[in-house]
Amino acid sequence: MSKPNARLTLEFALDLRVPDAMTGHDHGALCQELCEMLGATVIKGLPAISTKQLAKAGVSLLGHHHHATVENLAAPALDPAVVARVAAHLTDDEIQSLCRKAAAQAPSADDELLRYLRRQALALVSEYRLVPCRLNAVQTSGASGVQEGKLNLTNGSVMLDEGFRKVRLKGDQGAIPVTVEGLAGNLRATLSGHTLSGPVLAVDVADLVPHRGHLIGLWQQGCARDGA
């Protein structure tokens, strides 16, 4: 079989009114039910029709797959400010999406809700989202100086750049100031040890939340530069 040299993605959004009994189902169950309702007529019919139509222009359909997702519009959305408390790494659009998707099964108790939303936020985006930073730390030799690194917005970890990873930092120096471009004050990192990859440093995610808009903006700027 010849190898494909192009991929076509077709996407339709169908606004539905489902029976009230279905609105309480979770995302996976609702997707499965709707796909079963559509059945082979739709899921296999579109590739079959596409094969005939494309063949008229000499285009061959070599394979296909489908993806289904559903958003429960009936579920009350969560407050974005509550989601943001545990999701400093998400964009505004991602927080809005999570507010809708996580609402149906959100627990009512505050502590449980925040733990639930943190899990949901990491399930939505778990990739590293890095912004440049600088640390002013004391080494075991007693010398102090600035180390360049990257702050991971997803979990608060701070990874020193390659040239600083062999540096041994003093363990009892307390909170280490972390400077990020554009922030009026410093963040604070704690040192919990050393590995082959360098010092193990982290900023509490809760301390990133008040600066989420600025930090996400820096991350997006970095993505734009890398993609240019």
Short mmCIF file of C-alpha atoms in Angstrom, two decimals:
data_model
loop_
_atom_site.label_atom_id
_atom_site.label_comp_id
_atom_site.label_asym_id
_atom_site.label_seq_id
_atom_site.Cartn_x
_atom_site.Cartn_y
_atom_site.Cartn_z
CA MET A 1 0.00 0.00 0.00
CA SER A 2 1.33 3.44 -0.87
CA LYS A 3 2.10 5.87 1.93
CA PRO A 4 -0.12 8.93 2.48
CA ASN A 5 1.32 12.33 1.65
CA ALA A 6 -1.52 14.47 3.02
CA ARG A 7 -4.00 14.43 5.91
CA LEU A 8 -7.45 16.02 5.80
CA THR A 9 -9.26 16.82 9.05
CA LEU A 10 -12.99 17.59 8.88
CA GLU A 11 -14.72 18.92 11.99
CA PHE A 12 -18.38 19.71 12.59
CA ALA A 13 -19.96 21.08 15.77
CA LEU A 14 -23.50 19.80 16.31
CA ASP A 15 -25.56 21.65 18.93
CA LEU A 16 -27.87 19.08 20.48
CA ARG A 17 -30.72 18.91 22.98
CA VAL A 18 -30.40 15.53 24.70
CA PRO A 19 -32.86 13.98 27.17
CA ASP A 20 -32.50 15.28 30.72
CA ALA A 21 -31.39 11.85 31.91
CA MET A 22 -28.28 12.07 29.73
CA THR A 23 -27.08 15.46 31.00
CA GLY A 24 -25.83 13.91 34.23
CA HIS A 25 -23.51 11.47 32.48
CA ASP A 26 -19.78 12.07 32.46
CA HIS A 27 -17.88 13.02 29.33
CA GLY A 28 -16.81 9.50 28.39
CA ALA A 29 -20.24 7.95 28.84
CA LEU A 30 -21.98 10.71 26.92
CA CYS A 31 -19.50 10.42 24.02
CA GLN A 32 -20.00 6.66 23.88
CA GLU A 33 -23.80 6.95 23.88
CA LEU A 34 -23.88 9.55 21.13
CA CYS A 35 -21.42 7.61 18.96
CA GLU A 36 -23.51 4.47 19.36
CA MET A 37 -26.58 6.45 18.29
CA LEU A 38 -24.80 7.75 15.18
CA GLY A 39 -23.57 4.26 14.42
CA ALA A 40 -21.99 3.02 11.19
CA THR A 41 -24.31 5.15 9.07
CA VAL A 42 -22.41 8.29 10.07
CA ILE A 43 -19.06 7.07 11.35
CA LYS A 44 -18.39 4.81 8.34
CA GLY A 45 -20.61 6.65 5.91
CA LEU A 46 -18.51 9.82 5.72
CA PRO A 47 -15.29 7.98 4.73
CA ALA A 48 -17.24 5.95 2.15
CA ILE A 49 -18.77 9.04 0.54
CA SER A 50 -15.45 10.89 0.76
CA THR A 51 -13.70 8.03 -1.04
CA LYS A 52 -16.08 8.34 -4.00
CA GLN A 53 -15.92 12.12 -4.16
CA LEU A 54 -12.14 12.38 -3.85
CA ALA A 55 -11.62 9.64 -6.41
CA LYS A 56 -13.13 11.95 -9.03
CA ALA A 57 -10.00 14.10 -8.74
CA GLY A 58 -7.62 11.15 -8.56
CA VAL A 59 -7.24 11.31 -4.78
CA SER A 60 -7.09 8.00 -2.93
CA LEU A 61 -8.30 7.52 0.64
CA LEU A 62 -5.77 5.21 2.32
CA GLY A 63 -7.12 5.21 5.86
CA HIS A 64 -9.26 7.07 8.36
CA HIS A 65 -10.00 7.43 12.04
CA HIS A 66 -12.54 9.41 14.00
CA HIS A 67 -12.53 11.37 17.25
CA ALA A 68 -15.59 12.39 19.25
CA THR A 69 -15.90 14.89 22.06
CA VAL A 70 -18.92 16.36 23.77
CA GLU A 71 -19.41 19.36 26.04
CA ASN A 72 -22.24 19.34 28.55
CA LEU A 73 -23.75 22.80 28.22
CA ALA A 74 -26.40 22.05 30.83
CA ALA A 75 -23.92 21.67 33.68
CA PRO A 76 -23.37 24.88 35.64
CA ALA A 77 -19.90 26.25 35.00
CA LEU A 78 -17.44 26.64 37.86
CA ASP A 79 -16.03 30.01 38.90
CA PRO A 80 -12.83 30.67 36.87
CA ALA A 81 -11.26 32.31 39.94
CA VAL A 82 -11.59 29.02 41.83
CA VAL A 83 -9.99 27.03 39.01
CA ALA A 84 -7.17 29.58 38.74
CA ARG A 85 -6.25 28.94 42.39
CA VAL A 86 -4.76 25.59 41.40
CA ALA A 87 -3.94 26.17 37.74
CA ALA A 88 -1.32 28.87 37.30
CA HIS A 89 -0.17 27.14 34.10
CA LEU A 90 -3.47 27.39 32.20
CA THR A 91 -4.50 30.12 29.77
CA ASP A 92 -7.79 32.00 30.19
CA ASP A 93 -9.39 29.89 27.44
CA GLU A 94 -8.20 26.65 29.05
CA ILE A 95 -9.59 27.72 32.42
CA GLN A 96 -12.96 28.50 30.84
CA SER A 97 -12.97 25.08 29.18
CA LEU A 98 -12.08 23.38 32.46
CA CYS A 99 -14.85 25.29 34.25
CA ARG A 100 -17.38 23.66 31.97
CA LYS A 101 -15.88 20.17 31.70
CA ALA A 102 -15.21 19.71 35.42
CA ALA A 103 -18.49 21.12 36.74
CA ALA A 104 -20.64 18.00 36.51
CA GLN A 105 -18.58 15.94 39.00
CA ALA A 106 -17.11 18.74 41.12
CA PRO A 107 -17.29 18.03 44.88
CA SER A 108 -18.84 20.68 47.13
CA ALA A 109 -16.30 20.74 49.98
CA ASP A 110 -13.66 23.39 49.33
CA ASP A 111 -10.58 21.24 50.02
CA GLU A 112 -11.89 18.36 47.93
CA LEU A 113 -12.88 20.74 45.14
CA LEU A 114 -9.40 22.25 44.92
CA ARG A 115 -7.74 18.82 44.85
CA TYR A 116 -10.20 17.69 42.18
CA LEU A 117 -9.59 20.81 40.07
CA ARG A 118 -5.83 20.41 40.38
CA ARG A 119 -6.10 16.86 39.02
CA GLN A 120 -8.36 18.04 36.21
CA ALA A 121 -6.01 20.93 35.35
CA LEU A 122 -3.05 18.56 35.08
CA ALA A 123 -5.12 16.12 33.03
CA LEU A 124 -5.92 18.94 30.64
CA VAL A 125 -2.33 20.24 30.40
CA SER A 126 0.60 18.42 31.98
CA GLU A 127 3.37 19.60 29.67
CA TYR A 128 6.15 21.84 30.95
CA ARG A 129 5.40 25.53 30.44
CA LEU A 130 8.66 27.35 31.07
CA VAL A 131 9.60 30.97 31.56
CA PRO A 132 13.15 32.33 32.08
CA CYS A 133 14.13 33.18 35.63
CA ARG A 134 17.14 34.00 37.79
CA LEU A 135 18.04 32.80 41.26
CA ASN A 136 20.28 34.47 43.80
CA ALA A 137 21.50 31.54 45.86
CA VAL A 138 24.35 30.75 48.22
CA GLN A 139 26.61 27.86 47.26
CA THR A 140 28.09 25.34 49.71
CA SER A 141 31.42 27.12 49.29
CA GLY A 142 29.86 30.25 50.78
CA ALA A 143 29.93 32.13 47.49
CA SER A 144 26.71 33.76 46.33
CA GLY A 145 25.71 34.71 42.83
CA VAL A 146 23.04 34.66 40.16
CA GLN A 147 22.06 31.41 38.45
CA GLU A 148 20.03 31.37 35.22
CA GLY A 149 17.17 28.93 34.94
CA LYS A 150 13.62 28.17 33.86
CA LEU A 151 10.49 28.28 36.03
CA ASN A 152 7.95 25.57 35.18
CA LEU A 153 4.48 27.06 35.60
CA THR A 154 2.88 23.60 35.62
CA ASN A 155 4.34 22.46 38.95
CA GLY A 156 6.52 25.34 40.18
CA SER A 157 9.83 23.55 39.70
CA VAL A 158 12.91 25.60 38.84
CA MET A 159 15.46 24.03 36.51
CA LEU A 160 18.86 25.65 36.30
CA ASP A 161 20.43 26.14 32.89
CA GLU A 162 23.11 23.67 31.80
CA GLY A 163 26.03 25.82 32.98
CA PHE A 164 24.72 25.89 36.57
CA ARG A 165 23.51 22.32 37.08
CA LYS A 166 26.70 21.17 38.81
CA VAL A 167 26.47 23.96 41.35
CA ARG A 168 25.93 22.75 44.92
CA LEU A 169 23.71 25.06 46.92
CA LYS A 170 23.76 25.56 50.66
CA GLY A 171 20.91 23.62 52.20
CA ASP A 172 20.05 25.83 55.17
CA GLN A 173 19.90 29.21 53.45
CA GLY A 174 16.12 29.42 53.59
CA ALA A 175 13.91 30.67 50.76
CA ILE A 176 15.85 31.53 47.60
CA PRO A 177 14.77 34.67 45.69
CA VAL A 178 13.58 33.96 42.14
CA THR A 179 13.40 36.88 39.72
CA VAL A 180 11.13 36.80 36.67
CA GLU A 181 11.08 39.56 34.07
CA GLY A 182 8.28 42.03 34.68
CA LEU A 183 7.36 40.96 38.24
CA ALA A 184 7.67 43.75 40.78
CA GLY A 185 8.77 41.41 43.58
CA ASN A 186 10.63 38.13 43.85
CA LEU A 187 9.16 34.67 44.05
CA ARG A 188 10.65 32.28 46.62
CA ALA A 189 12.02 28.82 45.90
CA THR A 190 12.83 26.08 48.38
CA LEU A 191 15.76 23.70 48.00
CA SER A 192 15.00 20.05 48.80
CA GLY A 193 18.24 18.41 47.67
CA HIS A 194 20.46 17.69 44.68
CA THR A 195 20.32 15.13 41.87
CA LEU A 196 22.45 14.42 38.80
CA SER A 197 20.30 17.01 37.00
CA GLY A 198 21.19 19.68 39.54
CA PRO A 199 19.58 21.27 42.59
CA VAL A 200 15.94 20.37 43.28
CA LEU A 201 14.16 23.72 43.54
CA ALA A 202 10.50 24.63 43.54
CA VAL A 203 8.18 27.59 43.99
CA ASP A 204 4.81 26.86 45.59
CA VAL A 205 2.14 26.81 42.87
CA ALA A 206 -0.07 28.97 45.09
CA ASP A 207 2.56 31.72 44.91
CA LEU A 208 2.37 31.67 41.10
CA VAL A 209 -1.41 32.15 40.98
CA PRO A 210 -1.48 35.94 41.63
CA HIS A 211 0.92 36.39 38.70
CA ARG A 212 -0.71 33.88 36.33
CA GLY A 213 -1.66 36.40 33.65
CA HIS A 214 1.85 37.82 33.41
CA LEU A 215 3.57 34.44 33.59
CA ILE A 216 1.33 32.89 30.93
CA GLY A 217 2.00 35.95 28.76
CA LEU A 218 5.75 35.37 29.05
CA TRP A 219 5.32 31.69 28.19
CA GLN A 220 3.22 32.54 25.13
CA GLN A 221 5.81 35.09 23.99
CA GLY A 222 8.49 32.41 24.27
CA CYS A 223 6.38 29.97 22.25
CA ALA A 224 5.87 32.62 19.57
CA ARG A 225 9.61 33.26 19.35
CA ASP A 226 10.43 29.56 19.20
CA GLY A 227 7.84 29.02 16.48
CA ALA A 228 9.01 31.98 14.38
#
